[in-house]
mmCIF file of C-alpha atoms in Angstrom:
data_model
loop_
_atom_site.group_PDB
_atom_site.id
_atom_site.type_symbol
_atom_site.label_atom_id
_atom_site.label_comp_id
_atom_site.label_asym_id
_atom_site.label_seq_id
_atom_site.Cartn_x
_atom_site.Cartn_y
_atom_site.Cartn_z
ATOM 1 C CA MET C 1 -0.021 0.019 -0.004
ATOM 2 C CA ASP C 2 1.295 3.359 -0.871
ATOM 3 C CA PHE C 3 1.404 5.729 2.108
ATOM 4 C CA SER C 4 3.118 8.585 0.328
ATOM 5 C CA PRO C 5 0.208 11.033 0.793
ATOM 6 C CA LEU C 6 0.305 10.377 4.479
ATOM 7 C CA THR C 7 4.096 10.618 4.912
ATOM 8 C CA ASP C 8 3.847 13.857 2.850
ATOM 9 C CA ALA C 9 1.207 15.350 5.198
ATOM 10 C CA LEU C 10 3.131 14.358 8.180
ATOM 11 C CA ALA C 11 6.359 15.861 6.745
ATOM 12 C CA SER C 12 4.569 19.050 5.870
ATOM 13 C CA LYS C 13 2.877 19.247 9.279
ATOM 14 C CA SER C 14 -0.421 19.443 7.636
ATOM 15 C CA TYR C 15 -2.076 17.550 10.598
ATOM 16 C CA GLY C 16 -5.655 18.707 9.850
ATOM 17 C CA LYS C 17 -5.642 16.775 6.652
ATOM 18 C CA ILE C 18 -4.309 13.564 7.866
ATOM 19 C CA ALA C 19 -7.541 12.150 9.086
ATOM 20 C CA ASP C 20 -9.258 12.525 5.701
ATOM 21 C CA ILE C 21 -5.990 11.253 3.907
ATOM 22 C CA CYS C 22 -6.106 7.991 6.352
ATOM 23 C CA ASP C 23 -9.826 7.520 5.776
ATOM 24 C CA ASP C 24 -9.387 7.687 1.913
ATOM 25 C CA LEU C 25 -6.307 5.236 2.095
ATOM 26 C CA MET C 26 -8.132 2.893 4.320
ATOM 27 C CA LEU C 27 -11.194 2.707 1.996
ATOM 28 C CA LYS C 28 -8.862 2.427 -1.051
ATOM 29 C CA GLY C 29 -6.772 -0.389 0.720
ATOM 30 C CA ALA C 30 -9.996 -2.281 1.703
ATOM 31 C CA ALA C 31 -11.161 -2.289 -1.884
ATOM 32 C CA GLU C 32 -7.767 -3.138 -3.530
ATOM 33 C CA MET C 33 -6.883 -5.775 -0.959
ATOM 34 C CA GLU C 34 -10.074 -7.552 -0.673
ATOM 35 C CA GLY C 35 -9.905 -10.619 1.537
ATOM 36 C CA VAL C 36 -6.249 -9.745 2.408
ATOM 37 C CA PRO C 37 -5.908 -8.285 5.850
ATOM 38 C CA PHE C 38 -3.740 -4.998 5.714
ATOM 39 C CA GLU C 39 -4.235 -4.259 9.529
ATOM 40 C CA GLU C 40 -0.665 -5.184 10.386
ATOM 41 C CA GLU C 41 0.825 -2.375 8.375
ATOM 42 C CA TRP C 42 -1.891 0.255 8.981
ATOM 43 C CA PRO C 43 -0.793 3.314 10.912
ATOM 44 C CA PHE C 44 -3.576 3.025 13.410
ATOM 45 C CA ALA C 45 -2.027 5.229 16.012
ATOM 46 C CA ILE C 46 -1.651 8.041 13.425
ATOM 47 C CA HIS C 47 -5.028 7.574 12.138
ATOM 48 C CA LEU C 48 -6.669 7.777 15.660
ATOM 49 C CA LEU C 49 -4.426 10.913 16.689
ATOM 50 C CA ALA C 50 -5.469 12.533 13.333
ATOM 51 C CA HIS C 51 -9.117 12.261 14.296
ATOM 52 C CA ILE C 52 -8.492 13.532 17.633
ATOM 53 C CA TYR C 53 -6.295 16.391 16.306
ATOM 54 C CA VAL C 54 -9.217 17.609 14.353
ATOM 55 C CA ASN C 55 -11.649 17.243 17.346
ATOM 56 C CA ASP C 56 -13.596 14.312 15.691
ATOM 57 C CA THR C 57 -13.844 11.859 18.755
ATOM 58 C CA ASN C 58 -16.663 10.190 17.167
ATOM 59 C CA SER C 59 -14.685 9.050 14.149
ATOM 60 C CA ALA C 60 -11.736 8.152 16.582
ATOM 61 C CA ARG C 61 -14.206 5.993 18.668
ATOM 62 C CA PHE C 62 -15.517 4.224 15.753
ATOM 63 C CA LEU C 63 -11.985 3.567 14.385
ATOM 64 C CA TRP C 64 -11.027 2.247 17.797
ATOM 65 C CA LYS C 65 -13.889 -0.159 17.747
ATOM 66 C CA SER C 66 -12.863 -1.454 14.302
ATOM 67 C CA ILE C 67 -9.208 -2.181 15.214
ATOM 68 C CA PRO C 68 -8.694 -5.748 15.540
ATOM 69 C CA ALA C 69 -7.787 -7.007 19.189
ATOM 70 C CA ALA C 70 -4.499 -8.456 18.026
ATOM 71 C CA VAL C 71 -3.332 -5.024 16.804
ATOM 72 C CA LYS C 72 -4.315 -3.405 20.018
ATOM 73 C CA GLU C 73 -2.219 -6.198 21.979
ATOM 74 C CA ARG C 74 0.885 -5.707 19.834
ATOM 75 C CA GLN C 75 0.817 -1.970 19.329
ATOM 76 C CA PRO C 76 0.815 -0.107 22.824
ATOM 77 C CA GLU C 77 1.010 3.207 20.857
ATOM 78 C CA VAL C 78 -2.522 2.620 19.421
ATOM 79 C CA VAL C 79 -3.855 2.041 22.988
ATOM 80 C CA ALA C 80 -2.108 5.099 24.174
ATOM 81 C CA ALA C 81 -3.638 7.177 21.368
ATOM 82 C CA TRP C 82 -6.977 5.959 22.240
ATOM 83 C CA GLY C 83 -6.166 6.789 25.943
ATOM 84 C CA ILE C 84 -6.308 10.515 24.856
ATOM 85 C CA GLY C 85 -9.389 9.692 22.882
ATOM 86 C CA GLN C 86 -11.039 8.190 25.901
ATOM 87 C CA ARG C 87 -10.300 11.256 28.100
ATOM 88 C CA LEU C 88 -11.943 13.373 25.446
ATOM 89 C CA TRP C 89 -14.841 11.121 24.982
ATOM 90 C CA THR C 90 -15.656 11.224 28.828
ATOM 91 C CA ARG C 91 -14.802 14.932 28.773
ATOM 92 C CA ASP C 92 -12.198 14.324 31.331
ATOM 93 C CA TYR C 93 -10.427 17.495 29.987
ATOM 94 C CA ALA C 94 -7.611 17.702 32.600
ATOM 95 C CA ALA C 95 -6.703 14.117 32.144
ATOM 96 C CA VAL C 96 -5.909 14.569 28.456
ATOM 97 C CA HIS C 97 -2.531 16.108 29.136
ATOM 98 C CA GLU C 98 -1.813 13.254 31.488
ATOM 99 C CA ALA C 99 -2.671 10.801 28.801
ATOM 100 C CA ILE C 100 -0.317 12.718 26.335
ATOM 101 C CA ARG C 101 2.643 12.639 28.773
ATOM 102 C CA ALA C 102 2.080 9.077 30.022
ATOM 103 C CA PHE C 103 3.359 7.451 26.860
ATOM 104 C CA ASP C 104 6.795 7.639 25.202
ATOM 105 C CA TRP C 105 5.688 8.191 21.674
ATOM 106 C CA SER C 106 7.657 7.136 18.698
ATOM 107 C CA GLN C 107 9.653 9.586 16.488
ATOM 108 C CA GLN C 108 7.271 9.555 13.627
ATOM 109 C CA ILE C 109 4.199 10.346 15.878
ATOM 110 C CA GLN C 110 5.838 12.829 18.449
ATOM 111 C CA PRO C 111 5.305 15.823 16.308
ATOM 112 C CA LEU C 112 1.714 15.087 15.707
ATOM 113 C CA VAL C 113 1.116 14.582 19.422
ATOM 114 C CA ALA C 114 2.943 17.845 20.244
ATOM 115 C CA ALA C 115 0.865 19.753 17.763
ATOM 116 C CA PHE C 116 -2.318 18.152 19.181
ATOM 117 C CA SER C 117 -1.099 19.171 22.709
ATOM 118 C CA GLU C 118 -0.560 22.724 21.701
ATOM 119 C CA VAL C 119 -3.959 22.966 19.770
ATOM 120 C CA TYR C 120 -5.730 21.301 22.730
ATOM 121 C CA THR C 121 -4.187 23.781 25.275
ATOM 122 C CA LYS C 122 -5.663 26.566 23.079
ATOM 123 C CA ARG C 123 -8.983 24.948 23.011
ATOM 124 C CA MET C 124 -8.940 24.718 26.781
ATOM 125 C CA PHE C 125 -7.940 28.352 27.137
ATOM 126 C CA GLN C 126 -10.941 29.364 25.035
ATOM 127 C CA LEU C 127 -13.299 27.151 27.024
ATOM 128 C CA LEU C 128 -12.087 28.767 30.223
ATOM 129 C CA LEU C 129 -12.297 32.256 28.640
ATOM 130 C CA SER C 130 -15.864 31.560 27.777
ATOM 131 C CA ALA C 131 -16.918 29.680 30.862
ATOM 132 C CA TYR C 132 -15.371 31.729 33.753
ATOM 133 C CA SER C 133 -15.059 35.152 35.065
ATOM 134 C CA THR C 134 -12.827 34.012 37.985
ATOM 135 C CA ILE C 135 -11.018 30.738 38.206
ATOM 136 C CA SER C 136 -8.336 29.252 40.621
ATOM 137 C CA ILE C 137 -4.755 29.185 39.561
ATOM 138 C CA GLN C 138 -4.807 25.404 40.520
ATOM 139 C CA ASP C 139 -7.877 24.578 38.198
ATOM 140 C CA THR C 140 -6.251 26.753 35.489
ATOM 141 C CA ALA C 141 -3.288 24.716 35.584
ATOM 142 C CA LEU C 142 -5.191 21.513 35.599
ATOM 143 C CA PHE C 143 -7.113 22.424 32.503
ATOM 144 C CA LEU C 144 -4.074 23.642 30.669
ATOM 145 C CA GLY C 145 -1.884 20.873 31.488
ATOM 146 C CA MET C 146 0.872 23.049 33.074
ATOM 147 C CA ASN C 147 2.221 23.653 36.556
ATOM 148 C CA GLU C 148 0.859 26.618 38.282
ATOM 149 C CA ASP C 149 3.667 28.977 37.532
ATOM 150 C CA ASP C 150 3.528 28.130 33.737
ATOM 151 C CA ALA C 151 -0.245 28.492 33.599
ATOM 152 C CA THR C 152 -0.242 31.836 35.542
ATOM 153 C CA SER C 153 2.287 33.175 33.027
ATOM 154 C CA TYR C 154 0.339 31.888 30.131
ATOM 155 C CA VAL C 155 -2.908 33.581 31.076
ATOM 156 C CA LEU C 156 -1.179 36.800 32.241
ATOM 157 C CA GLN C 157 0.192 37.058 28.708
ATOM 158 C CA GLN C 158 -3.394 36.874 27.469
ATOM 159 C CA GLY C 159 -4.387 39.830 29.729
ATOM 160 C CA TRP C 160 -5.823 38.085 32.671
ATOM 161 C CA VAL C 161 -5.119 39.331 36.184
ATOM 162 C CA VAL C 162 -4.048 37.460 39.284
ATOM 163 C CA ASP C 163 -5.631 38.222 42.708
ATOM 164 C CA PRO C 164 -2.502 37.309 45.052
ATOM 165 C CA ASP C 165 -4.713 37.155 48.266
ATOM 166 C CA SER C 166 -7.293 34.622 46.946
ATOM 167 C CA ARG C 167 -4.957 33.005 44.312
ATOM 168 C CA MET C 168 -7.795 33.475 41.848
ATOM 169 C CA LEU C 169 -7.366 34.583 38.277
ATOM 170 C CA ILE C 170 -9.765 37.291 36.845
ATOM 171 C CA VAL C 171 -10.622 36.290 33.314
ATOM 172 C CA LYS C 172 -10.283 39.169 30.830
ATOM 173 C CA LYS C 173 -12.929 38.606 28.116
ATOM 174 C CA GLN C 174 -11.495 39.370 24.808
ATOM 175 C CA SER C 175 -13.593 41.821 22.737
ATOM 176 C CA VAL C 176 -15.164 40.343 19.608
ATOM 177 C CA LYS C 177 -14.960 42.737 16.867
ATOM 178 C CA THR C 178 -17.413 42.052 13.858
ATOM 179 C CA GLU C 179 -17.391 44.155 10.908
ATOM 180 C CA GLN C 180 -20.574 43.798 8.987
ATOM 181 C CA LYS C 181 -20.713 45.490 5.724
ATOM 182 C CA LEU C 182 -24.139 46.242 4.432
ATOM 183 C CA ASP C 183 -24.274 45.065 0.766
ATOM 184 C CA SER C 184 -27.202 46.201 -1.121
ATOM 185 C CA SER C 185 -27.452 42.903 -3.070
ATOM 186 C CA LYS C 186 -27.793 40.925 0.187
ATOM 187 C CA LEU C 187 -30.383 43.366 1.533
ATOM 188 C CA GLN C 188 -32.453 42.997 -1.679
ATOM 189 C CA ARG C 189 -32.323 39.208 -1.355
ATOM 190 C CA LEU C 190 -33.255 39.408 2.148
ATOM 191 C CA THR C 191 -36.288 41.658 1.350
ATOM 192 C CA GLU C 192 -37.297 39.208 -1.442
ATOM 193 C CA TYR C 193 -37.128 36.322 0.823
ATOM 194 C CA VAL C 194 -39.227 37.866 3.638
ATOM 195 C CA PHE C 195 -41.781 38.991 0.948
ATOM 196 C CA HIS C 196 -41.796 35.503 -0.415
ATOM 197 C CA LEU C 197 -42.476 34.143 3.049
ATOM 198 C CA GLU C 198 -45.302 36.585 3.836
ATOM 199 C CA HIS C 199 -47.141 35.931 0.684
#
C-alpha cells in the first residue's frame, strides 16, 4: 500500500488533513486488498490521533472499535492514542494532558502529539475564557496541563489578572470585533425572501 500522501502530510505538518487522507487510504486499501488483511501495516495510532487532532472523537471512537484486538495487543502506541481519545470522549479534559505525557511516543508520531497538545491547550484556554469570570490558579493549571507558574504566566500574557490574596485569576474577556458591511444585493435578497415568506 502506498502511504506517500500520509508521509507527505506528516512531513509538511498538515495535521488537519491527515484524518481525511487516512480515511481515503483505508477505503482504497480495503477495496484493493479484498480478503487480504492489511491491518498489520496500517498506521492506526496516526489515524486515531489525526481524528483526535481535528476534534472528531466520534470517528476516533468508531475507528478504535474497528481495530482488531490483535493489533491493540501488539501496538501499545495505538492503545495510548485511544487513551487520549477516551479522556476526550468522557470529557475528562484535565486528564488529556496526563494521557499525552504518560506514553513515550515514537519519533514519527511525536510531532503530531505535540501539535495536538498545543491545539488542545488553546481550546481549553478558549473554554475557560468563555465559561469563567474568575478561576483558581490550580484549576487553570489542571485544564491547561501546566504547572501553576506556567499556567499563570500563560494567562497573564493573555491579559488575565491574578489576585494574590485569593490565588484566583480574573478572566479578561476578549472583545469580539465584528465588521458587517451592508451590501445592497444582500439586503435586496433578504427583502425578497421575507416578501416571499409573507405571501
